[in-house]
PDB file of C-alpha atoms in Angstrom:
ATOM      1  CA  MET A 787      60.093 112.093  98.830  1.00  0.00           C
ATOM      2  CA  LYS A 788      59.938 114.094 102.085  1.00  0.00           C
ATOM      3  CA  ARG A 789      56.600 115.776 103.694  1.00  0.00           C
ATOM      4  CA  LEU A 790      57.051 118.695 105.718  1.00  0.00           C
ATOM      5  CA  LEU A 791      54.943 120.779 107.824  1.00  0.00           C
ATOM      6  CA  ALA A 792      55.745 124.425 108.021  1.00  0.00           C
ATOM      7  CA  ALA A 793      53.631 126.594 110.548  1.00  0.00           C
ATOM      8  CA  ALA A 794      51.628 129.864 109.217  1.00  0.00           C
ATOM      9  CA  LEU A 795      49.447 132.363 109.491  1.00  0.00           C
ATOM     10  CA  LEU A 796      45.824 132.628 107.905  1.00  0.00           C
ATOM     11  CA  ALA A 797      45.318 134.379 104.345  1.00  0.00           C
ATOM     12  CA  ALA A 798      42.187 134.983 102.558  1.00  0.00           C
ATOM     13  CA  PRO A 799      42.441 132.983  99.078  1.00  0.00           C
ATOM     14  CA  LEU A 800      43.130 135.011  96.087  1.00  0.00           C
ATOM     15  CA  PHE A 801      44.521 133.873  92.622  1.00  0.00           C
ATOM     16  CA  LEU A 802      46.881 137.052  92.426  1.00  0.00           C
ATOM     17  CA  SER A 803      49.857 137.593  94.556  1.00  0.00           C
ATOM     18  CA  THR A 804      48.416 140.402  97.089  1.00  0.00           C
ATOM     19  CA  ALA A 805      49.073 140.705 100.273  1.00  0.00           C
ATOM     20  CA  ASN A 806      48.150 137.964 102.742  1.00  0.00           C
ATOM     21  CA  ALA A 807      48.408 138.228 107.022  1.00  0.00           C
ATOM     22  CA  GLN A 808      52.112 137.903 107.301  1.00  0.00           C
ATOM     23  CA  GLU A 809      54.142 141.085 108.132  1.00  0.00           C
ATOM     24  CA  VAL A 810      54.460 143.330 104.832  1.00  0.00           C
ATOM     25  CA  PRO A 811      57.873 143.556 103.737  1.00  0.00           C
ATOM     26  CA  PRO A 812      59.543 146.426 103.346  1.00  0.00           C
ATOM     27  CA  GLN A 813      59.281 148.461  99.599  1.00  0.00           C
ATOM     28  CA  MET A 814      61.877 146.990  97.308  1.00  0.00           C
ATOM     29  CA  THR A 815      64.506 148.809  94.477  1.00  0.00           C
ATOM     30  CA  PRO A 816      65.820 146.766  92.148  1.00  0.00           C
ATOM     31  CA  ASP A 817      69.467 147.142  91.344  1.00  0.00           C
ATOM     32  CA  GLN A 818      68.876 146.540  88.100  1.00  0.00           C
ATOM     33  CA  SER A 819      65.453 147.628  85.768  1.00  0.00           C
ATOM     34  CA  ASN A 820      63.986 146.750  82.757  1.00  0.00           C
ATOM     35  CA  VAL A 821      66.845 144.389  81.609  1.00  0.00           C
ATOM     36  CA  VAL A 822      65.589 143.357  78.395  1.00  0.00           C
ATOM     37  CA  TYR A 823      66.204 139.778  78.314  1.00  0.00           C
ATOM     38  CA  GLY A 824      64.645 138.655  74.685  1.00  0.00           C
ATOM     39  CA  MET A 825      62.453 140.508  72.123  1.00  0.00           C
ATOM     40  CA  VAL A 826      59.492 139.029  70.385  1.00  0.00           C
ATOM     41  CA  SER A 827      58.452 141.014  67.000  1.00  0.00           C
ATOM     42  CA  GLY A 828      59.317 144.017  68.722  1.00  0.00           C
ATOM     43  CA  THR A 829      57.834 143.072  71.638  1.00  0.00           C
ATOM     44  CA  ALA A 830      60.596 143.757  74.839  1.00  0.00           C
ATOM     45  CA  LEU A 831      60.336 141.084  77.564  1.00  0.00           C
ATOM     46  CA  LEU A 832      62.122 142.173  80.551  1.00  0.00           C
ATOM     47  CA  MET A 833      63.166 141.364  84.182  1.00  0.00           C
ATOM     48  CA  ASP A 834      64.776 143.303  86.920  1.00  0.00           C
ATOM     49  CA  VAL A 835      67.356 142.236  89.070  1.00  0.00           C
ATOM     50  CA  TYR A 836      67.434 142.364  92.507  1.00  0.00           C
ATOM     51  CA  HIS A 837      71.651 141.926  94.036  1.00  0.00           C
ATOM     52  CA  PRO A 838      72.162 140.541  97.339  1.00  0.00           C
ATOM     53  CA  GLU A 839      74.753 142.760 100.208  1.00  0.00           C
ATOM     54  CA  LEU A 840      76.968 139.646 100.427  1.00  0.00           C
ATOM     55  CA  ALA A 841      76.015 137.530  97.272  1.00  0.00           C
ATOM     56  CA  ARG A 842      76.624 133.486  97.221  1.00  0.00           C
ATOM     57  CA  GLY A 843      76.889 133.373  93.419  1.00  0.00           C
ATOM     58  CA  VAL A 844      74.092 132.054  92.826  1.00  0.00           C
ATOM     59  CA  GLY A 845      71.127 133.143  90.741  1.00  0.00           C
ATOM     60  CA  ILE A 846      67.092 132.439  91.149  1.00  0.00           C
ATOM     61  CA  VAL A 847      64.294 133.382  88.362  1.00  0.00           C
ATOM     62  CA  VAL A 848      61.259 134.607  90.243  1.00  0.00           C
ATOM     63  CA  ILE A 849      58.026 134.509  88.356  1.00  0.00           C
ATOM     64  CA  PRO A 850      55.089 136.222  89.842  1.00  0.00           C
ATOM     65  CA  GLY A 851      51.122 134.905  89.912  1.00  0.00           C
ATOM     66  CA  SER A 852      48.991 136.271  87.477  1.00  0.00           C
ATOM     67  CA  GLY A 853      46.763 133.621  85.878  1.00  0.00           C
ATOM     68  CA  TRP A 854      49.168 133.901  82.738  1.00  0.00           C
ATOM     69  CA  TYR A 855      47.283 137.260  82.118  1.00  0.00           C
ATOM     70  CA  ARG A 856      47.893 140.685  82.124  1.00  0.00           C
ATOM     71  CA  PRO A 857      45.456 143.419  81.175  1.00  0.00           C
ATOM     72  CA  PRO A 858      45.627 144.990  77.675  1.00  0.00           C
ATOM     73  CA  ILE A 859      45.611 148.336  79.138  1.00  0.00           C
ATOM     74  CA  TYR A 860      48.661 151.135  79.345  1.00  0.00           C
ATOM     75  CA  SER A 861      48.113 151.507  83.017  1.00  0.00           C
ATOM     76  CA  ALA A 862      48.365 147.989  83.919  1.00  0.00           C
ATOM     77  CA  PRO A 863      51.789 147.547  86.113  1.00  0.00           C
ATOM     78  CA  PRO A 864      53.654 144.754  84.847  1.00  0.00           C
ATOM     79  CA  LEU A 865      53.869 141.616  86.112  1.00  0.00           C
ATOM     80  CA  LYS A 866      57.715 142.008  87.516  1.00  0.00           C
ATOM     81  CA  ASP A 867      56.629 145.379  89.443  1.00  0.00           C
ATOM     82  CA  LEU A 868      56.929 143.952  93.276  1.00  0.00           C
ATOM     83  CA  ALA A 869      55.207 146.989  94.819  1.00  0.00           C
ATOM     84  CA  PRO A 870      51.807 146.305  94.370  1.00  0.00           C
ATOM     85  CA  ARG A 871      52.680 142.505  95.061  1.00  0.00           C
ATOM     86  CA  ASP A 872      53.175 141.923  98.909  1.00  0.00           C
ATOM     87  CA  TYR A 873      53.268 138.135  98.744  1.00  0.00           C
ATOM     88  CA  ILE A 874      56.044 137.874  95.971  1.00  0.00           C
ATOM     89  CA  ARG A 875      57.764 141.072  97.365  1.00  0.00           C
ATOM     90  CA  GLY A 876      58.363 138.990 100.655  1.00  0.00           C
ATOM     91  CA  VAL A 877      59.794 136.208  98.541  1.00  0.00           C
ATOM     92  CA  VAL A 878      62.241 138.332  96.944  1.00  0.00           C
ATOM     93  CA  HIS A 879      63.458 140.379  99.686  1.00  0.00           C
ATOM     94  CA  ASP A 880      64.008 136.852 102.022  1.00  0.00           C
ATOM     95  CA  LEU A 881      65.875 135.430  98.938  1.00  0.00           C
ATOM     96  CA  THR A 882      68.138 138.477  98.941  1.00  0.00           C
ATOM     97  CA  GLU A 883      68.527 138.810 102.961  1.00  0.00           C
ATOM     98  CA  ALA A 884      70.009 135.117 102.677  1.00  0.00           C
ATOM     99  CA  GLY A 885      72.706 136.181  99.338  1.00  0.00           C
ATOM    100  CA  PHE A 886      71.018 135.027  96.406  1.00  0.00           C
ATOM    101  CA  THR A 887      70.628 137.268  93.458  1.00  0.00           C
ATOM    102  CA  VAL A 888      67.085 137.431  91.905  1.00  0.00           C
ATOM    103  CA  PHE A 889      65.820 137.987  88.409  1.00  0.00           C
ATOM    104  CA  VAL A 890      61.787 138.567  88.859  1.00  0.00           C
ATOM    105  CA  ILE A 891      60.451 138.482  84.813  1.00  0.00           C
ATOM    106  CA  ASN A 892      57.929 139.552  82.822  1.00  0.00           C
ATOM    107  CA  HIS A 893      56.402 137.200  79.955  1.00  0.00           C
ATOM    108  CA  ARG A 894      53.801 136.921  77.524  1.00  0.00           C
ATOM    109  CA  SER A 895      50.557 137.111  78.589  1.00  0.00           C
ATOM    110  CA  HIS A 896      46.653 136.394  77.361  1.00  0.00           C
ATOM    111  CA  PRO A 897      44.871 137.720  75.939  1.00  0.00           C
ATOM    112  CA  GLY A 898      47.315 138.593  73.736  1.00  0.00           C
ATOM    113  CA  PHE A 899      49.147 135.585  73.622  1.00  0.00           C
ATOM    114  CA  ARG A 900      48.670 131.741  74.559  1.00  0.00           C
ATOM    115  CA  PHE A 901      50.725 128.286  75.462  1.00  0.00           C
ATOM    116  CA  PRO A 902      53.319 127.910  75.010  1.00  0.00           C
ATOM    117  CA  ASP A 903      54.866 131.753  74.702  1.00  0.00           C
ATOM    118  CA  PRO A 904      54.772 132.125  78.602  1.00  0.00           C
ATOM    119  CA  VAL A 905      56.819 128.581  78.841  1.00  0.00           C
ATOM    120  CA  ASP A 906      59.264 130.212  76.101  1.00  0.00           C
ATOM    121  CA  ASP A 907      59.446 133.110  77.839  1.00  0.00           C
ATOM    122  CA  ALA A 908      60.761 131.761  81.319  1.00  0.00           C
ATOM    123  CA  ARG A 909      63.050 128.742  79.683  1.00  0.00           C
ATOM    124  CA  ARG A 910      64.980 132.260  77.784  1.00  0.00           C
ATOM    125  CA  SER A 911      64.800 134.265  81.018  1.00  0.00           C
ATOM    126  CA  VAL A 912      67.038 131.193  82.352  1.00  0.00           C
ATOM    127  CA  ARG A 913      68.990 131.456  78.776  1.00  0.00           C
ATOM    128  CA  PHE A 914      69.371 134.816  79.373  1.00  0.00           C
ATOM    129  CA  VAL A 915      71.003 134.501  82.941  1.00  0.00           C
ATOM    130  CA  ARG A 916      73.297 131.692  82.156  1.00  0.00           C
ATOM    131  CA  ALA A 917      74.480 133.494  79.049  1.00  0.00           C
ATOM    132  CA  ASN A 918      75.177 136.855  81.046  1.00  0.00           C
ATOM    133  CA  ALA A 919      76.113 134.960  84.434  1.00  0.00           C
ATOM    134  CA  GLU A 920      79.637 137.056  84.726  1.00  0.00           C
ATOM    135  CA  ALA A 921      78.412 140.010  84.454  1.00  0.00           C
ATOM    136  CA  PHE A 922      75.628 139.098  87.099  1.00  0.00           C
ATOM    137  CA  GLY A 923      77.989 137.931  89.315  1.00  0.00           C
ATOM    138  CA  ILE A 924      77.190 133.963  89.246  1.00  0.00           C
ATOM    139  CA  ASP A 925      77.671 130.328  88.617  1.00  0.00           C
ATOM    140  CA  PRO A 926      76.291 129.635  85.355  1.00  0.00           C
ATOM    141  CA  ASP A 927      75.785 126.093  86.593  1.00  0.00           C
ATOM    142  CA  ARG A 928      73.769 127.563  89.534  1.00  0.00           C
ATOM    143  CA  ILE A 929      70.435 128.825  88.557  1.00  0.00           C
ATOM    144  CA  GLY A 930      67.566 127.890  90.546  1.00  0.00           C
ATOM    145  CA  ILE A 931      63.989 129.243  89.380  1.00  0.00           C
ATOM    146  CA  LEU A 932      60.759 129.868  91.719  1.00  0.00           C
ATOM    147  CA  GLY A 933      57.039 130.613  90.882  1.00  0.00           C
ATOM    148  CA  HIS A 934      53.815 131.144  92.259  1.00  0.00           C
ATOM    149  CA  SER A 935      50.578 129.598  90.894  1.00  0.00           C
ATOM    150  CA  SER A 936      50.307 130.384  87.192  1.00  0.00           C
ATOM    151  CA  GLY A 937      54.182 131.674  87.676  1.00  0.00           C
ATOM    152  CA  ALA A 938      54.961 127.987  89.262  1.00  0.00           C
ATOM    153  CA  ASN A 939      53.580 126.501  86.475  1.00  0.00           C
ATOM    154  CA  LEU A 940      55.777 128.045  84.454  1.00  0.00           C
ATOM    155  CA  ALA A 941      58.632 127.327  86.678  1.00  0.00           C
ATOM    156  CA  ALA A 942      57.585 123.739  86.783  1.00  0.00           C
ATOM    157  CA  MET A 943      57.554 123.302  83.542  1.00  0.00           C
ATOM    158  CA  THR A 944      61.022 124.885  82.869  1.00  0.00           C
ATOM    159  CA  GLY A 945      62.351 122.264  85.553  1.00  0.00           C
ATOM    160  CA  VAL A 946      61.240 119.337  83.709  1.00  0.00           C
ATOM    161  CA  MET A 947      61.221 120.356  79.872  1.00  0.00           C
ATOM    162  CA  ASP A 948      64.007 118.608  78.007  1.00  0.00           C
ATOM    163  CA  ASP A 949      67.090 121.374  77.692  1.00  0.00           C
ATOM    164  CA  THR A 950      66.242 121.734  73.575  1.00  0.00           C
ATOM    165  CA  PRO A 951      67.538 124.984  71.897  1.00  0.00           C
ATOM    166  CA  GLY A 952      65.434 127.896  71.568  1.00  0.00           C
ATOM    167  CA  ASN A 953      63.862 128.897  68.344  1.00  0.00           C
ATOM    168  CA  GLY A 954      65.437 132.066  67.501  1.00  0.00           C
ATOM    169  CA  LEU A 955      69.102 132.592  65.901  1.00  0.00           C
ATOM    170  CA  ASP A 956      70.149 134.758  68.877  1.00  0.00           C
ATOM    171  CA  PRO A 957      73.260 132.741  70.278  1.00  0.00           C
ATOM    172  CA  ILE A 958      71.692 133.359  73.737  1.00  0.00           C
ATOM    173  CA  ASP A 959      68.555 130.764  72.363  1.00  0.00           C
ATOM    174  CA  GLN A 960      71.377 128.026  71.762  1.00  0.00           C
ATOM    175  CA  THR A 961      72.461 128.572  75.600  1.00  0.00           C
ATOM    176  CA  SER A 962      71.220 125.678  78.071  1.00  0.00           C
ATOM    177  CA  ALA A 963      68.038 126.651  79.722  1.00  0.00           C
ATOM    178  CA  ALA A 964      68.140 123.932  82.806  1.00  0.00           C
ATOM    179  CA  VAL A 965      67.949 124.970  85.833  1.00  0.00           C
ATOM    180  CA  GLN A 966      69.532 122.967  88.957  1.00  0.00           C
ATOM    181  CA  ALA A 967      66.393 123.138  91.608  1.00  0.00           C
ATOM    182  CA  VAL A 968      62.867 124.351  91.571  1.00  0.00           C
ATOM    183  CA  VAL A 969      60.654 125.694  94.216  1.00  0.00           C
ATOM    184  CA  THR A 970      56.614 126.106  93.108  1.00  0.00           C
ATOM    185  CA  LEU A 971      54.672 127.321  95.584  1.00  0.00           C
ATOM    186  CA  ALA A 972      50.472 126.567  95.026  1.00  0.00           C
ATOM    187  CA  ALA A 973      51.030 125.465  91.301  1.00  0.00           C
ATOM    188  CA  PRO A 974      48.797 123.816  89.059  1.00  0.00           C
ATOM    189  CA  PHE A 975      50.793 120.867  87.883  1.00  0.00           C
ATOM    190  CA  ASP A 976      47.832 119.103  85.653  1.00  0.00           C
ATOM    191  CA  LEU A 977      45.775 121.192  83.784  1.00  0.00           C
ATOM    192  CA  THR A 978      43.669 118.135  82.831  1.00  0.00           C
ATOM    193  CA  LEU A 979      42.497 117.086  86.177  1.00  0.00           C
ATOM    194  CA  ASP A 980      38.315 116.243  86.767  1.00  0.00           C
ATOM    195  CA  PRO A 981      36.045 119.400  87.615  1.00  0.00           C
ATOM    196  CA  GLU A 982      35.694 118.339  91.335  1.00  0.00           C
ATOM    197  CA  ASN A 983      39.442 119.504  91.678  1.00  0.00           C
ATOM    198  CA  VAL A 984      39.620 122.633  89.062  1.00  0.00           C
ATOM    199  CA  SER A 985      37.794 125.673  90.260  1.00  0.00           C
ATOM    200  CA  ALA A 986      35.519 127.505  87.952  1.00  0.00           C
ATOM    201  CA  TYR A 987      37.512 130.240  87.374  1.00  0.00           C
ATOM    202  CA  GLY A 988      40.818 128.618  87.063  1.00  0.00           C
ATOM    203  CA  ALA A 989      39.076 125.986  84.712  1.00  0.00           C
ATOM    204  CA  GLN A 990      38.275 129.567  82.618  1.00  0.00           C
ATOM    205  CA  THR A 991      41.371 130.660  82.816  1.00  0.00           C
ATOM    206  CA  ILE A 992      43.220 127.427  82.221  1.00  0.00           C
ATOM    207  CA  THR A 993      41.147 127.212  78.893  1.00  0.00           C
ATOM    208  CA  SER A 994      42.230 130.904  77.748  1.00  0.00           C
ATOM    209  CA  TYR A 995      45.878 130.232  78.430  1.00  0.00           C
ATOM    210  CA  VAL A 996      45.962 127.217  76.181  1.00  0.00           C
ATOM    211  CA  GLY A 997      43.698 128.922  73.365  1.00  0.00           C
ATOM    212  CA  GLU A 998      40.954 127.443  73.670  1.00  0.00           C
ATOM    213  CA  VAL A 999      37.097 128.776  73.640  1.00  0.00           C
ATOM    214  CA  TRP A1000      35.637 128.432  76.868  1.00  0.00           C
ATOM    215  CA  TYR A1001      31.961 126.784  76.899  1.00  0.00           C
ATOM    216  CA  GLY A1002      30.808 126.815  80.714  1.00  0.00           C
ATOM    217  CA  GLU A1003      31.766 125.291  83.591  1.00  0.00           C
ATOM    218  CA  ASP A1004      29.063 122.270  82.595  1.00  0.00           C
ATOM    219  CA  ASN A1005      31.505 121.474  79.765  1.00  0.00           C
ATOM    220  CA  TRP A1006      34.328 121.843  81.523  1.00  0.00           C
ATOM    221  CA  TYR A1007      35.757 118.222  81.694  1.00  0.00           C
ATOM    222  CA  GLU A1008      34.781 117.582  77.762  1.00  0.00           C
ATOM    223  CA  GLN A1009      36.785 120.499  76.416  1.00  0.00           C
ATOM    224  CA  ARG A1010      40.009 119.462  77.798  1.00  0.00           C
ATOM    225  CA  THR A1011      42.641 118.974  74.670  1.00  0.00           C
ATOM    226  CA  PRO A1012      45.910 118.134  73.500  1.00  0.00           C
ATOM    227  CA  PRO A1013      47.376 121.695  74.822  1.00  0.00           C
ATOM    228  CA  HIS A1014      45.651 121.259  78.061  1.00  0.00           C
ATOM    229  CA  VAL A1015      47.991 118.061  78.603  1.00  0.00           C
ATOM    230  CA  ALA A1016      50.916 119.719  76.386  1.00  0.00           C
ATOM    231  CA  ALA A1017      50.708 122.908  79.400  1.00  0.00           C
ATOM    232  CA  SER A1018      50.762 120.542  82.083  1.00  0.00           C
ATOM    233  CA  PRO A1019      54.325 119.759  84.053  1.00  0.00           C
ATOM    234  CA  VAL A1020      53.186 116.328  84.712  1.00  0.00           C
ATOM    235  CA  THR A1021      53.342 115.277  81.021  1.00  0.00           C
ATOM    236  CA  TYR A1022      57.038 115.500  81.326  1.00  0.00           C
ATOM    237  CA  VAL A1023      58.292 114.234  84.539  1.00  0.00           C
ATOM    238  CA  ASP A1024      61.387 111.995  84.450  1.00  0.00           C
ATOM    239  CA  ALA A1025      64.281 111.015  87.036  1.00  0.00           C
ATOM    240  CA  GLU A1026      66.687 113.268  85.212  1.00  0.00           C
ATOM    241  CA  ASP A1027      64.512 116.481  86.369  1.00  0.00           C
ATOM    242  CA  PRO A1028      66.255 118.638  88.812  1.00  0.00           C
ATOM    243  CA  PRO A1029      65.074 118.576  92.640  1.00  0.00           C
ATOM    244  CA  PHE A1030      61.657 120.327  93.110  1.00  0.00           C
ATOM    245  CA  LEU A1031      60.454 121.832  96.777  1.00  0.00           C
ATOM    246  CA  ILE A1032      56.552 121.639  96.338  1.00  0.00           C
ATOM    247  CA  VAL A1033      54.337 124.335  98.681  1.00  0.00           C
ATOM    248  CA  TYR A1034      51.118 123.888  99.034  1.00  0.00           C
ATOM    249  CA  SER A1035      48.204 125.199 101.271  1.00  0.00           C
ATOM    250  CA  PRO A1036      45.634 122.471 102.379  1.00  0.00           C
ATOM    251  CA  ASP A1037      42.863 125.206 102.006  1.00  0.00           C
ATOM    252  CA  ASP A1038      43.793 126.488  98.994  1.00  0.00           C
ATOM    253  CA  THR A1039      40.531 126.871  96.264  1.00  0.00           C
ATOM    254  CA  VAL A1040      41.919 128.021  93.235  1.00  0.00           C
ATOM    255  CA  VAL A1041      44.582 125.822  92.818  1.00  0.00           C
ATOM    256  CA  PRO A1042      43.566 122.913  95.272  1.00  0.00           C
ATOM    257  CA  PRO A1043      46.044 120.616  97.067  1.00  0.00           C
ATOM    258  CA  ASN A1044      45.167 117.789  95.158  1.00  0.00           C
ATOM    259  CA  GLN A1045      47.545 119.188  92.441  1.00  0.00           C
ATOM    260  CA  ALA A1046      50.322 118.675  94.577  1.00  0.00           C
ATOM    261  CA  ALA A1047      49.265 115.181  95.399  1.00  0.00           C
ATOM    262  CA  ARG A1048      49.012 114.504  91.382  1.00  0.00           C
ATOM    263  CA  MET A1049      52.800 115.891  91.052  1.00  0.00           C
ATOM    264  CA  ASP A1050      53.889 113.745  93.821  1.00  0.00           C
ATOM    265  CA  GLU A1051      52.487 111.389  92.826  1.00  0.00           C
ATOM    266  CA  VAL A1052      53.916 111.230  88.938  1.00  0.00           C
ATOM    267  CA  MET A1053      57.652 112.327  90.528  1.00  0.00           C
ATOM    268  CA  SER A1054      57.693 109.203  93.041  1.00  0.00           C
ATOM    269  CA  GLU A1055      56.454 106.628  90.306  1.00  0.00           C
ATOM    270  CA  ALA A1056      59.284 107.984  87.931  1.00  0.00           C
ATOM    271  CA  GLY A1057      61.963 108.523  90.604  1.00  0.00           C
ATOM    272  CA  ALA A1058      62.319 111.997  90.054  1.00  0.00           C
ATOM    273  CA  ARG A1059      63.535 113.904  93.358  1.00  0.00           C
ATOM    274  CA  HIS A1060      61.373 116.374  95.607  1.00  0.00           C
ATOM    275  CA  GLU A1061      59.870 117.363  98.684  1.00  0.00           C
ATOM    276  CA  MET A1062      56.732 118.791  99.864  1.00  0.00           C
ATOM    277  CA  ILE A1063      55.554 121.294 102.382  1.00  0.00           C
ATOM    278  CA  GLU A1064      52.257 121.413 103.497  1.00  0.00           C
ATOM    279  CA  THR A1065      51.497 124.967 104.793  1.00  0.00           C
ATOM    280  CA  ALA A1066      49.001 125.826 107.841  1.00  0.00           C
ATOM    281  CA  PRO A1067      45.685 126.770 106.508  1.00  0.00           C
ATOM    282  CA  SER A1068      46.884 129.987 103.730  1.00  0.00           C
ATOM    283  CA  GLY A1069      44.424 129.865 100.847  1.00  0.00           C
ATOM    284  CA  HIS A1070      46.269 130.470  97.510  1.00  0.00           C
ATOM    285  CA  GLU A1071      49.518 132.524  99.048  1.00  0.00           C
ATOM    286  CA  PRO A1072      50.910 129.621 101.158  1.00  0.00           C
ATOM    287  CA  VAL A1073      52.847 131.464 103.607  1.00  0.00           C
ATOM    288  CA  PHE A1074      56.395 131.272 102.505  1.00  0.00           C
ATOM    289  CA  PRO A1075      58.434 128.630 104.492  1.00  0.00           C
ATOM    290  CA  THR A1076      61.511 130.676 104.475  1.00  0.00           C
ATOM    291  CA  ASP A1077      63.875 128.852 106.296  1.00  0.00           C
ATOM    292  CA  ALA A1078      62.981 125.364 104.198  1.00  0.00           C
ATOM    293  CA  VAL A1079      63.355 127.150 100.678  1.00  0.00           C
ATOM    294  CA  ILE A1080      66.660 128.584 101.831  1.00  0.00           C
ATOM    295  CA  ALA A1081      67.748 125.584 103.029  1.00  0.00           C
ATOM    296  CA  PHE A1082      66.645 123.781  99.834  1.00  0.00           C
ATOM    297  CA  PHE A1083      68.485 126.074  97.374  1.00  0.00           C
ATOM    298  CA  SER A1084      71.736 126.135  99.703  1.00  0.00           C
ATOM    299  CA  GLU A1085      71.907 122.598  99.563  1.00  0.00           C
ATOM    300  CA  GLU A1086      71.044 122.130  95.611  1.00  0.00           C
ATOM    301  CA  LEU A1087      72.867 125.000  94.804  1.00  0.00           C
ATOM    302  CA  GLY A1088      75.518 125.530  97.144  1.00  0.00           C
ATOM    303  CA  GLY A1089      77.343 128.675  97.924  1.00  0.00           C
TER     304      GLY A1089
END
């Protein structure tokens, strides 16, 4: 494992993907909007596709952070909508500028849905992209995934879980959900850590996500259940996992840096390939290390 240090600007720690102190990226319009990558009991799973001017033939699935939550109201913007999300918009901008074809996804969220639904959706999105690789102009064997915060948890889960077929009868569910490289930004890797290492808001969010009842901060440690373990990427790590690039900020108070340290420990013990980047203090939105991420995806995915 290599540990890298990226220069960064100061940013306020926020749970959702909102603007930080970096330069605000330009507005972006998807080349393909509201592409249906799956249907669940009449609910459409949607993605937006951003095509680069000079394509490498490499696809990157991007999952914005949301706390695995979307408010159940008509006026709530979709998770994949980059307009109010300067942070993840900058990520998508930099990736497309570098020649990657980017797929930004919605996924099912609580309170309406719980674990493992969002994980299933993340894996379904990879299956869909691979099954339609020719139409998207990418190589089906060169697909990476990137996420921020809760989206990084889902990206990591996609990377470490065994490549088993999906549950549906749709032929896409029989397509591989394997990714060849994973980048995580401020990821919660272990949802069972003790209360000193999880913020109260984070603990409450995690409890709701895994379908348990929140009984208050004082009882958090005792509330952890098998679903907390099952929803933690550290549970599934082995030496066969794709390479990871783990990015975190040392002053993140929402997903504390010990989460990155925990994944580092588990991956090192398993002999899994990974690198770590500690940015300068930038809260819950670690300054995106563009050059390092592009170099990582280029090395692992080619193009």
